[in-house]
PDB file of C-alpha atoms in Angstrom:
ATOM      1  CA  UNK A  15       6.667  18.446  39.950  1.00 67.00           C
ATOM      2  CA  UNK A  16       6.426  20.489  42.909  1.00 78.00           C
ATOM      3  CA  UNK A  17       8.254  23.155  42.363  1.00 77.00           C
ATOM      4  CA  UNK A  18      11.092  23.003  45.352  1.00 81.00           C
ATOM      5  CA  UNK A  19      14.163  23.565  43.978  1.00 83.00           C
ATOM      6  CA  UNK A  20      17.321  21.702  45.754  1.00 83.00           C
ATOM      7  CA  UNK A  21      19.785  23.111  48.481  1.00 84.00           C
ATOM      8  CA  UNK A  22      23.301  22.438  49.394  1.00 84.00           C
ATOM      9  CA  UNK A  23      22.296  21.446  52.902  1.00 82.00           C
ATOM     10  CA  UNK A  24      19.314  19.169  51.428  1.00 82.00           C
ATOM     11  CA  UNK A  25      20.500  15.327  53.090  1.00 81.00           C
ATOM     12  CA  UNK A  26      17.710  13.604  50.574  1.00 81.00           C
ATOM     13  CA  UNK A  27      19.676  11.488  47.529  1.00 85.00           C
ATOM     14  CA  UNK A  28      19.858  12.811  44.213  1.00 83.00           C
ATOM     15  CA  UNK A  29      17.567  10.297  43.337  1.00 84.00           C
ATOM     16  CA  UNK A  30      14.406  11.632  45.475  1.00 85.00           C
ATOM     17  CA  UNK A  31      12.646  15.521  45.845  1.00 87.00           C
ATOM     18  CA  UNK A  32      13.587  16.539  49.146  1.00 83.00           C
ATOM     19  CA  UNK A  33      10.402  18.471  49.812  1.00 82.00           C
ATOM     20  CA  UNK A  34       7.944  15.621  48.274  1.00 83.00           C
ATOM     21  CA  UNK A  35      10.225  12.351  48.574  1.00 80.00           C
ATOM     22  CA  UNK A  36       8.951  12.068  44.877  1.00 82.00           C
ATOM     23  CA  UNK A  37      11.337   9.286  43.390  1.00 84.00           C
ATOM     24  CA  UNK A  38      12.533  10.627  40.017  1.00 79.00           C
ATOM     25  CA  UNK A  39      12.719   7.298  38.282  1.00 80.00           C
ATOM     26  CA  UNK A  40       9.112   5.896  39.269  1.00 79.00           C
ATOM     27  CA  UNK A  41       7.883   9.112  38.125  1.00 74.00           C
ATOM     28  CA  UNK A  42       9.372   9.082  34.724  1.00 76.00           C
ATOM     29  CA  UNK A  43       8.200   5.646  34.349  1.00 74.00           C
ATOM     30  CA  UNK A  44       5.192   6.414  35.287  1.00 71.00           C
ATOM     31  CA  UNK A  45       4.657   9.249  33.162  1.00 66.00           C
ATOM     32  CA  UNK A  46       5.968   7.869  29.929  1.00 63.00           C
ATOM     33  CA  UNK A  47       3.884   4.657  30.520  1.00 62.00           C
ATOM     34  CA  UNK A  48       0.864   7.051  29.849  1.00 51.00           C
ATOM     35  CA  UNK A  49      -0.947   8.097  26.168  1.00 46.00           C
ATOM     36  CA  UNK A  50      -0.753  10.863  24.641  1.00 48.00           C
ATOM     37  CA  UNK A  51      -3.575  11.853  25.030  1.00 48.00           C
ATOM     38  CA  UNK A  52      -3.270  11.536  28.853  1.00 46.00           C
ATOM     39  CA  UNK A  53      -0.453  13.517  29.249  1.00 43.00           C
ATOM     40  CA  UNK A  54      -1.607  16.129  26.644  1.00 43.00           C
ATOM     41  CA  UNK A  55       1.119  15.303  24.024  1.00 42.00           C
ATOM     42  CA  UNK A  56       0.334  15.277  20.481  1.00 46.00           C
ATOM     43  CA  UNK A  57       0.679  11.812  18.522  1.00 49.00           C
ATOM     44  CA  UNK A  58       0.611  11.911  14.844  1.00 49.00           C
ATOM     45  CA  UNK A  59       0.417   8.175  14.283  1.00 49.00           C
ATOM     46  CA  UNK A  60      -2.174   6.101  13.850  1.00 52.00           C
ATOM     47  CA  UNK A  61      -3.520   4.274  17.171  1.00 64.00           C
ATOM     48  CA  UNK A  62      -2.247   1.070  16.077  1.00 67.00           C
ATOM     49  CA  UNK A  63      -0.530  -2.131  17.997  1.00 79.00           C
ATOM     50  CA  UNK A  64       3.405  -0.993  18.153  1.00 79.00           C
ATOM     51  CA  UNK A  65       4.844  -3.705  16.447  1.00 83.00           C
ATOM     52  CA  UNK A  66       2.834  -3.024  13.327  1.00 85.00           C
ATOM     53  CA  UNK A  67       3.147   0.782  13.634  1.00 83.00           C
ATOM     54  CA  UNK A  68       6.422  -0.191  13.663  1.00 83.00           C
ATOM     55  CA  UNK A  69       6.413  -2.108  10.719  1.00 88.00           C
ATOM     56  CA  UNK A  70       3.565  -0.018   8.763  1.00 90.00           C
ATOM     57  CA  UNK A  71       5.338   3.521   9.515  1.00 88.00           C
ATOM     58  CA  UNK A  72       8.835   2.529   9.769  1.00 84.00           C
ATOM     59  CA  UNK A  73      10.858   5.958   8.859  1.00 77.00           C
ATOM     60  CA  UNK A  74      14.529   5.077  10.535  1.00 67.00           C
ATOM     61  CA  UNK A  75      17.359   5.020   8.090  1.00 63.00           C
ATOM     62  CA  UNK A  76      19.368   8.226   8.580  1.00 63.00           C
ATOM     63  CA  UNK A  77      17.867  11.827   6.976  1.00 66.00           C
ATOM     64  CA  UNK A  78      18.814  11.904   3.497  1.00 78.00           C
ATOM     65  CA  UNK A  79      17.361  14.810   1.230  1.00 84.00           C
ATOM     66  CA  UNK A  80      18.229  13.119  -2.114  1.00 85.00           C
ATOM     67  CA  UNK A  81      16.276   9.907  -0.411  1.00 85.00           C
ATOM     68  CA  UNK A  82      13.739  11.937   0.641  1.00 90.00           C
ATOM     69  CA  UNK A  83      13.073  14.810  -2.237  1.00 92.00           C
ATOM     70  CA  UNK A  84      13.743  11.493  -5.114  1.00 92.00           C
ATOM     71  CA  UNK A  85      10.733   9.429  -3.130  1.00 94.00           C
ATOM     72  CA  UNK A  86       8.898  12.571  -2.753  1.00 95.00           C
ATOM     73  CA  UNK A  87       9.494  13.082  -6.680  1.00 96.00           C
ATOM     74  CA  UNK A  88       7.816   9.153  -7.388  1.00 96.00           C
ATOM     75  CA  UNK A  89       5.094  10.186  -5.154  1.00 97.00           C
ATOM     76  CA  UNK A  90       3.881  13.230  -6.989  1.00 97.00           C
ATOM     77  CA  UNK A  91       4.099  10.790 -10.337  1.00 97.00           C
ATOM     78  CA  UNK A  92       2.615   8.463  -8.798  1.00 97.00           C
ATOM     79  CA  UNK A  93      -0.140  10.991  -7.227  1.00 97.00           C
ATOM     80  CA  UNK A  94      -1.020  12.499 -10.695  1.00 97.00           C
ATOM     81  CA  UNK A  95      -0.739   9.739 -13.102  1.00 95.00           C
ATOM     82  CA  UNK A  96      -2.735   7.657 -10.823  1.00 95.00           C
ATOM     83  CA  UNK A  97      -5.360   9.984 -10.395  1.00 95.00           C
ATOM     84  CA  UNK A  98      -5.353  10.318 -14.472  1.00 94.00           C
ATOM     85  CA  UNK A  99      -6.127   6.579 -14.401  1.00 94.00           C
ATOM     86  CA  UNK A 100      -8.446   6.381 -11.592  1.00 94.00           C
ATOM     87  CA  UNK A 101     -10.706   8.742 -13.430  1.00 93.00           C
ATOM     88  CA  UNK A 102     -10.817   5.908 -16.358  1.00 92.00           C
ATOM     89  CA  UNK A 103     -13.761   4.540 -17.242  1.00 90.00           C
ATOM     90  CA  UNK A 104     -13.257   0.793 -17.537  1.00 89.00           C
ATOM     91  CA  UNK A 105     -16.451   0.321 -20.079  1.00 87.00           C
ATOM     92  CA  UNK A 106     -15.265   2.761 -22.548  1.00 81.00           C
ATOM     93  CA  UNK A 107     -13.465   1.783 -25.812  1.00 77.00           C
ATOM     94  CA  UNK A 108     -10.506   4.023 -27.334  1.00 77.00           C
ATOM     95  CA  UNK A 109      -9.203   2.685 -30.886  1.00 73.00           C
ATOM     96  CA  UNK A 110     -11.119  -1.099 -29.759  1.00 68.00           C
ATOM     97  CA  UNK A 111      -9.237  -1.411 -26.780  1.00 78.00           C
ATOM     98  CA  UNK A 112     -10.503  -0.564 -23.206  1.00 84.00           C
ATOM     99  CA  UNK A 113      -8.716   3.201 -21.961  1.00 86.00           C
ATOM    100  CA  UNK A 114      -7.183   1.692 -19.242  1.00 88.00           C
ATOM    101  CA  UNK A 115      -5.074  -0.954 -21.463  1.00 85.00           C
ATOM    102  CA  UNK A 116      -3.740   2.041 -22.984  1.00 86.00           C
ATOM    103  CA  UNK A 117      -1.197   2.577 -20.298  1.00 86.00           C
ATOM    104  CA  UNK A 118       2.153   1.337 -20.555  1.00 87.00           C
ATOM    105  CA  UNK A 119       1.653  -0.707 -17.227  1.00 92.00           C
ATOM    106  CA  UNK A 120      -0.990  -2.590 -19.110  1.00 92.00           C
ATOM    107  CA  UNK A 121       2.165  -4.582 -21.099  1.00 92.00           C
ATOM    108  CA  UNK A 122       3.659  -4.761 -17.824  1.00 94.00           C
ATOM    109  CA  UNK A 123       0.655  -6.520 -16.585  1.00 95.00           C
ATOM    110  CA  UNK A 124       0.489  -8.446 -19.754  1.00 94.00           C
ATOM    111  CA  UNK A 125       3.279 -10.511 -19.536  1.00 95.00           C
ATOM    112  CA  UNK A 126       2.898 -11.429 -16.055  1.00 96.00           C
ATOM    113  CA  UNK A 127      -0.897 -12.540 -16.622  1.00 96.00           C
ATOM    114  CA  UNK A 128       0.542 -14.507 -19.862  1.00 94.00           C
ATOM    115  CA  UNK A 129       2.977 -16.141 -17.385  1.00 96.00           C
ATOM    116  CA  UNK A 130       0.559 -16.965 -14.771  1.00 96.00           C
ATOM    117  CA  UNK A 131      -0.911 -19.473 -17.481  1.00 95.00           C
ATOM    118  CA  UNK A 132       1.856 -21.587 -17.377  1.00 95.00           C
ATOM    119  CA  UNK A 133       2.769 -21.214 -13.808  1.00 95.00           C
ATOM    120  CA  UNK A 134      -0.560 -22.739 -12.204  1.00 95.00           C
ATOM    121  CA  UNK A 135      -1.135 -25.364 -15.426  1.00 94.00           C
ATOM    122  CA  UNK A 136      -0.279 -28.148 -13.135  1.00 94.00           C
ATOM    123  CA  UNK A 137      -3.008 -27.188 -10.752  1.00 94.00           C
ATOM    124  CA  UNK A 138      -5.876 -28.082 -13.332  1.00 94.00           C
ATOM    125  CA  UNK A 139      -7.354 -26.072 -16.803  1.00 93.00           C
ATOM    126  CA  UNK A 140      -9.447 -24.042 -14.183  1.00 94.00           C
ATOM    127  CA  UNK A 141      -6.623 -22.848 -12.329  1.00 95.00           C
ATOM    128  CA  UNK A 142      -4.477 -22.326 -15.562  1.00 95.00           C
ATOM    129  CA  UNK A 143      -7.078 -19.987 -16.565  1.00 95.00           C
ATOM    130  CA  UNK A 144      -7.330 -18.215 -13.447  1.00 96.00           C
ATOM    131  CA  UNK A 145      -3.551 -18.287 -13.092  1.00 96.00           C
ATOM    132  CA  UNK A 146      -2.946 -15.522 -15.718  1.00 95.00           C
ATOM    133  CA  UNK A 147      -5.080 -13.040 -13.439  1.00 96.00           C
ATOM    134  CA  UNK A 148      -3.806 -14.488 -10.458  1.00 97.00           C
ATOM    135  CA  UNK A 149      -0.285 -13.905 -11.281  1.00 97.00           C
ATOM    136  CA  UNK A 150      -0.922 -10.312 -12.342  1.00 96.00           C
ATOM    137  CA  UNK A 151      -2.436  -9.585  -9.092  1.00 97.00           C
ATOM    138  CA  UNK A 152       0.301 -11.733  -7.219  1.00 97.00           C
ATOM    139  CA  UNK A 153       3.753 -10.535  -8.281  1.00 97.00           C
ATOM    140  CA  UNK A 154       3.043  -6.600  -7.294  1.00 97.00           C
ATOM    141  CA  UNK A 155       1.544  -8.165  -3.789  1.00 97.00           C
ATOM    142  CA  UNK A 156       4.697 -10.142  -3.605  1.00 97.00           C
ATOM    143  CA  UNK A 157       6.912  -7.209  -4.470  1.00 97.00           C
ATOM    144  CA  UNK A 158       5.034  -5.474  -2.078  1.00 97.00           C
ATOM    145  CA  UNK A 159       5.652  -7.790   0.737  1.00 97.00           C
ATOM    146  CA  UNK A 160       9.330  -8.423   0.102  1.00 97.00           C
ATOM    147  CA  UNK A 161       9.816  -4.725   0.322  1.00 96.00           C
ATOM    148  CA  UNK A 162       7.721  -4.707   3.899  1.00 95.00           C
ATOM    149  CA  UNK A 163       9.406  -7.753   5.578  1.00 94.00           C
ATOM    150  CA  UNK A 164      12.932  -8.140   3.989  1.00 93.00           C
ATOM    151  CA  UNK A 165      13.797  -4.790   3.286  1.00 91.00           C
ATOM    152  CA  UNK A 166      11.616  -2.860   5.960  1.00 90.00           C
ATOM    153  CA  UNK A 167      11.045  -0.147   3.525  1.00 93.00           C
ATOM    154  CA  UNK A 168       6.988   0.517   3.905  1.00 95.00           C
ATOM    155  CA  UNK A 169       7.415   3.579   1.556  1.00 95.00           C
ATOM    156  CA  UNK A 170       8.883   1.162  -1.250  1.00 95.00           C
ATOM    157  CA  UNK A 171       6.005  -1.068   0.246  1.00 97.00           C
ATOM    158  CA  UNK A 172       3.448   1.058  -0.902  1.00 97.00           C
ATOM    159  CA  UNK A 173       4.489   1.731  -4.417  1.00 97.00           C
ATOM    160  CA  UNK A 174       4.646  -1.919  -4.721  1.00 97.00           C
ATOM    161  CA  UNK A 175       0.853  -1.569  -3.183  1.00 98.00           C
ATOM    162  CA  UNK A 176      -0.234   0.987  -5.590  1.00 98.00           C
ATOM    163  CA  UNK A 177       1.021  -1.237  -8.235  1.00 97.00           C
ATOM    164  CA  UNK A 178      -1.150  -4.001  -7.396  1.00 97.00           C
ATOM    165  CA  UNK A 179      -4.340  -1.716  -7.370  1.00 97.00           C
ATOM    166  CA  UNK A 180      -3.382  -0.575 -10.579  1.00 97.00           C
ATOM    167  CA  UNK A 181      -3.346  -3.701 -11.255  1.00 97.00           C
ATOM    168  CA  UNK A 182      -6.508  -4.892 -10.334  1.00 96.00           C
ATOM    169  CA  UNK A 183      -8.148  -2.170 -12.280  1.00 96.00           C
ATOM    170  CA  UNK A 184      -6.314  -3.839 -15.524  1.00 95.00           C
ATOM    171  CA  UNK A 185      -8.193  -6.318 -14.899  1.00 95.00           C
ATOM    172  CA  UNK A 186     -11.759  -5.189 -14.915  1.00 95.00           C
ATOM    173  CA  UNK A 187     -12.466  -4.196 -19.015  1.00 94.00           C
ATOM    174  CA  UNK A 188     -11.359  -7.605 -19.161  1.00 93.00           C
ATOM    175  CA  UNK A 189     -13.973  -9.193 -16.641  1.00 95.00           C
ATOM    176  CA  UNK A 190     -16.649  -6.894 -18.163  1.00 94.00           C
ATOM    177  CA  UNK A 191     -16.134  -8.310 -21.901  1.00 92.00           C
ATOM    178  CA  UNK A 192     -16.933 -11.864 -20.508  1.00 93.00           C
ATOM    179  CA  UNK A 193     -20.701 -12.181 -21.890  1.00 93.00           C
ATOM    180  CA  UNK A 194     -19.985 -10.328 -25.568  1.00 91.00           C
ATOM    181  CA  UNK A 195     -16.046 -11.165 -25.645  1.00 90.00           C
ATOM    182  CA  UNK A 196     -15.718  -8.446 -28.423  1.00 87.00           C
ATOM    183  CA  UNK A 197     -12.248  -6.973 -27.241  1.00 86.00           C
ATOM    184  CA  UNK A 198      -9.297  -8.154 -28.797  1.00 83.00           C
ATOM    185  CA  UNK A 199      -6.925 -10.610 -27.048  1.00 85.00           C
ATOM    186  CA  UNK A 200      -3.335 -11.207 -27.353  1.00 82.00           C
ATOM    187  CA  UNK A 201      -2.859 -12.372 -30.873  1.00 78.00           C
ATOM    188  CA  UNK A 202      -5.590 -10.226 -32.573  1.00 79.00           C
ATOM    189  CA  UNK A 203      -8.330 -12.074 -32.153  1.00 82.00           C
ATOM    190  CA  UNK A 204     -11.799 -11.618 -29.845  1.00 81.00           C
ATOM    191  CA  UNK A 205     -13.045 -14.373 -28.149  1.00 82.00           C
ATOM    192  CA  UNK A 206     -16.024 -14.986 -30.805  1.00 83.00           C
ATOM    193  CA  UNK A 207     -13.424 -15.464 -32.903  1.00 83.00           C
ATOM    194  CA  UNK A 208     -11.590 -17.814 -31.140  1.00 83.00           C
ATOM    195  CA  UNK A 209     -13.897 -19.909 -28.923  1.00 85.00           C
ATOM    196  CA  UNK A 210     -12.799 -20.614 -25.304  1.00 85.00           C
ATOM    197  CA  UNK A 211      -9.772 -18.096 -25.839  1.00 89.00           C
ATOM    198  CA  UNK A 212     -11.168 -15.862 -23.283  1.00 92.00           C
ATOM    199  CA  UNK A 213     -10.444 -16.438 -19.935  1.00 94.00           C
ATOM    200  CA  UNK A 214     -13.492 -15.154 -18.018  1.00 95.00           C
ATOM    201  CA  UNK A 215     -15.699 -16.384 -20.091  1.00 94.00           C
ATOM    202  CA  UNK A 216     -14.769 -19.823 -19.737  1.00 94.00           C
ATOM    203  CA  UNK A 217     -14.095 -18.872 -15.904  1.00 96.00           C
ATOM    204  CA  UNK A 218     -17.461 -17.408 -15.530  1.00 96.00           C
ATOM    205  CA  UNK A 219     -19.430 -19.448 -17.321  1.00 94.00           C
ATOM    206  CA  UNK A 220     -18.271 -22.527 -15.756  1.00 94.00           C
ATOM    207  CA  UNK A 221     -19.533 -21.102 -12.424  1.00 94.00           C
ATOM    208  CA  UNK A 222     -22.929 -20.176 -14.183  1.00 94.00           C
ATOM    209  CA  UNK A 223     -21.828 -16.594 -13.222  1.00 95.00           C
ATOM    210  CA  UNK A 224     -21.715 -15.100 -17.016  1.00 94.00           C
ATOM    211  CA  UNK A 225     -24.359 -12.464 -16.127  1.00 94.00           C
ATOM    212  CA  UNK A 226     -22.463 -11.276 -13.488  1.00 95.00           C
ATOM    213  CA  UNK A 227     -19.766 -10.310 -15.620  1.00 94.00           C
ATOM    214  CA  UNK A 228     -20.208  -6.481 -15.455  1.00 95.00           C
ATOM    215  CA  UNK A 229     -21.035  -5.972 -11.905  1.00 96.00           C
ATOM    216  CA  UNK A 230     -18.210  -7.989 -10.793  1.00 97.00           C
ATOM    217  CA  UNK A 231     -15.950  -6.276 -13.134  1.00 96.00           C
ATOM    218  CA  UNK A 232     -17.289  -2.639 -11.524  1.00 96.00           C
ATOM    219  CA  UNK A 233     -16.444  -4.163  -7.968  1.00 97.00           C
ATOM    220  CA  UNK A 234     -12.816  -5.415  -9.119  1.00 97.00           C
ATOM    221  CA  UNK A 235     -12.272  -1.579 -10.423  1.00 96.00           C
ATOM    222  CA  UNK A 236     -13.827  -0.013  -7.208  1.00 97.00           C
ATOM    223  CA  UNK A 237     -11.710  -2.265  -5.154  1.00 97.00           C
ATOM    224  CA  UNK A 238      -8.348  -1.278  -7.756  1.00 97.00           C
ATOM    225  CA  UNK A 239      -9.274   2.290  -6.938  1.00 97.00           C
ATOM    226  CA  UNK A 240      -9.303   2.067  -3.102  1.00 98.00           C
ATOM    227  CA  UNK A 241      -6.072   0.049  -3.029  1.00 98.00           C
ATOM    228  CA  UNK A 242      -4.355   3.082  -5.177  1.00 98.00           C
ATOM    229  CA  UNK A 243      -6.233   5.643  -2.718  1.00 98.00           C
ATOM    230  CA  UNK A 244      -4.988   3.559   0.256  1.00 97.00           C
ATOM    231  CA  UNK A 245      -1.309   3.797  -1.283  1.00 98.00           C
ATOM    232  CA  UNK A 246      -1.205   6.347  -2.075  1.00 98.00           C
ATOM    233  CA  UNK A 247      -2.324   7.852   1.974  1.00 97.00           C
ATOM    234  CA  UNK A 248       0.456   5.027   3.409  1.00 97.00           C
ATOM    235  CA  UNK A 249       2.936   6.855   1.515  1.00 96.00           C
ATOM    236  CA  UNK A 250       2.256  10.215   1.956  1.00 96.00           C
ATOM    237  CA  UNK A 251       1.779   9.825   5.477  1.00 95.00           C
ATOM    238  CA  UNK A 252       5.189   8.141   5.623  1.00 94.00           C
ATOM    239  CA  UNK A 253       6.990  11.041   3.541  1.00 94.00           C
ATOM    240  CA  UNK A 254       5.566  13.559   6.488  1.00 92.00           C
ATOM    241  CA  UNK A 255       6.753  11.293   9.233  1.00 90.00           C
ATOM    242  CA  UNK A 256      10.416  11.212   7.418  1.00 88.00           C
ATOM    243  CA  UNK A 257      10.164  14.999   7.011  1.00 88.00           C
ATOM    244  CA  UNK A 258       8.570  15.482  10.449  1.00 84.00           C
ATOM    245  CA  UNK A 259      11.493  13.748  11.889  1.00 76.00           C
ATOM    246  CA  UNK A 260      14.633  15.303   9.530  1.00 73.00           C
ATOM    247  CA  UNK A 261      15.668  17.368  12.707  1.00 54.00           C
ATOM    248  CA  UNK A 262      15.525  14.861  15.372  1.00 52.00           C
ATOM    249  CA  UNK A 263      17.720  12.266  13.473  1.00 50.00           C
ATOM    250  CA  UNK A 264      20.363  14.708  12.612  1.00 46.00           C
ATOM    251  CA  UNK A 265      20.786  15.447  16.166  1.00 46.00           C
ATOM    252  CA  UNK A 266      20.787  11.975  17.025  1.00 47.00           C
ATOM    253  CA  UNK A 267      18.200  12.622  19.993  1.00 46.00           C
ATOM    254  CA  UNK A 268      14.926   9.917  19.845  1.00 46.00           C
TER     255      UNK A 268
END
């Protein structure tokens, strides 16, 4: 800190400047105690509370390149085909069906929302109506935490994330059909052919909320979008930290 550099005839300890009686160990303390931005270094990381940066941004394991170039792989797929179904216009019909039931997550999706029906029945016919979309938003959420908390993986947190914004957009053609109920349901039929076979129209219409069909369907597919967006940043942002850091953990050094 000051510059003095130590002599054989210097009677000071090791542990103290002989010039400056600067105590090495306060002043690294000191020091390190400090931000960034204090001491001029540059921190990459968001400014968040260090046990959930921790847990948000975790990037420990040991520096793999087929772990890191195969989740680097998922993350371009995920990157481009989500960006192919962001751009999808939930209102729009292809062959009858809504574009975004096209995809082959939309079966995925299916048979969780079927299961959902059954899961909440003992909770009242509201909730077993609700339940189908409830469980199709739950299980990726779930995924999504188990990965987080029992596994500490956020990257395999945030596909599990992206899933349930996907998810959410699945959801929307569905919410918008509630006041004409022309698309057709699981077995083939609409709901004007099939009275009180549609679930939010019976959901909807019980709250006296049937208008409100559309716009709350374009809110549910805004919100689907910015959970895929949001993803889609946690896990980049964790694939530059593990890349950032390749070096340092195959030297062992912090």
């Amino acid at each position: 800190k000051c510059g003095y550099r130590r002599r054989p005839a210097d009677a000071a300890p090791d542990s103290e400047c002989p010039a400056c009686g600067l105590v090495f160990s306060k002043w690294l303390r000191q020091r390190y105690r400090q931000s960034p931005r204090r001491t001029g270094e540059a921190d990459a990381s968001p400014r968040l509370p260090r046990k959930l940066r921790s847990l948000l941004l975790r990037t420990d394991p040991p520096w793999s390149s087929a772990s890191f170039f195969g989740r680097l792989l998922l993350f371009v797929l995920l990157a481009l085909w989500g960006s192919h179904f962001m751009m999808m216009d939930h209102r729009t019909l292809v062959d009858g069906l809504p574009e975004i039931n096209h995809s082959f997550l939309h079966l995925v999706n299916l048979v969780f929302h079927e299961a959902g029906h059954a899961l909440f029945w003992p909770f009242g016919d509201f909730f077993a109506t609700l339940g189908g979309s409830l469980n199709q938003l739950l299980i990726p959420a779930l995924v999504s935490a188990a990965f987080l908390l029992r596994q500490h993986d956020p990257f395999a947190a945030a596909v599990g994330l992206w899933w349930c914004g996907q998810s959410l957009m699945d959801l929307a053609p569905y919410i918008h059909d509630a006041p004409t109920q022309r698309l057709l349901l699981l077995g083939g039929v609409s709901g004007q052919d099939a009275p009180g076979y549609h679930d939010w129209n019976n959901l909807l219409a019980r709250l006296g909320l049937l208008d409100w069909g559309p716009g709350l369907a374009t809110l549910v597919n805004g919100a689907g979008v910015l959970v895929m967006l949001g993803a889609l940043f946690w896990g980049g942002y964790l694939l530059y930290l593990q890349f950032r850091g390749r070096h340092t953990r195959a030297s062992g050094h912090p």
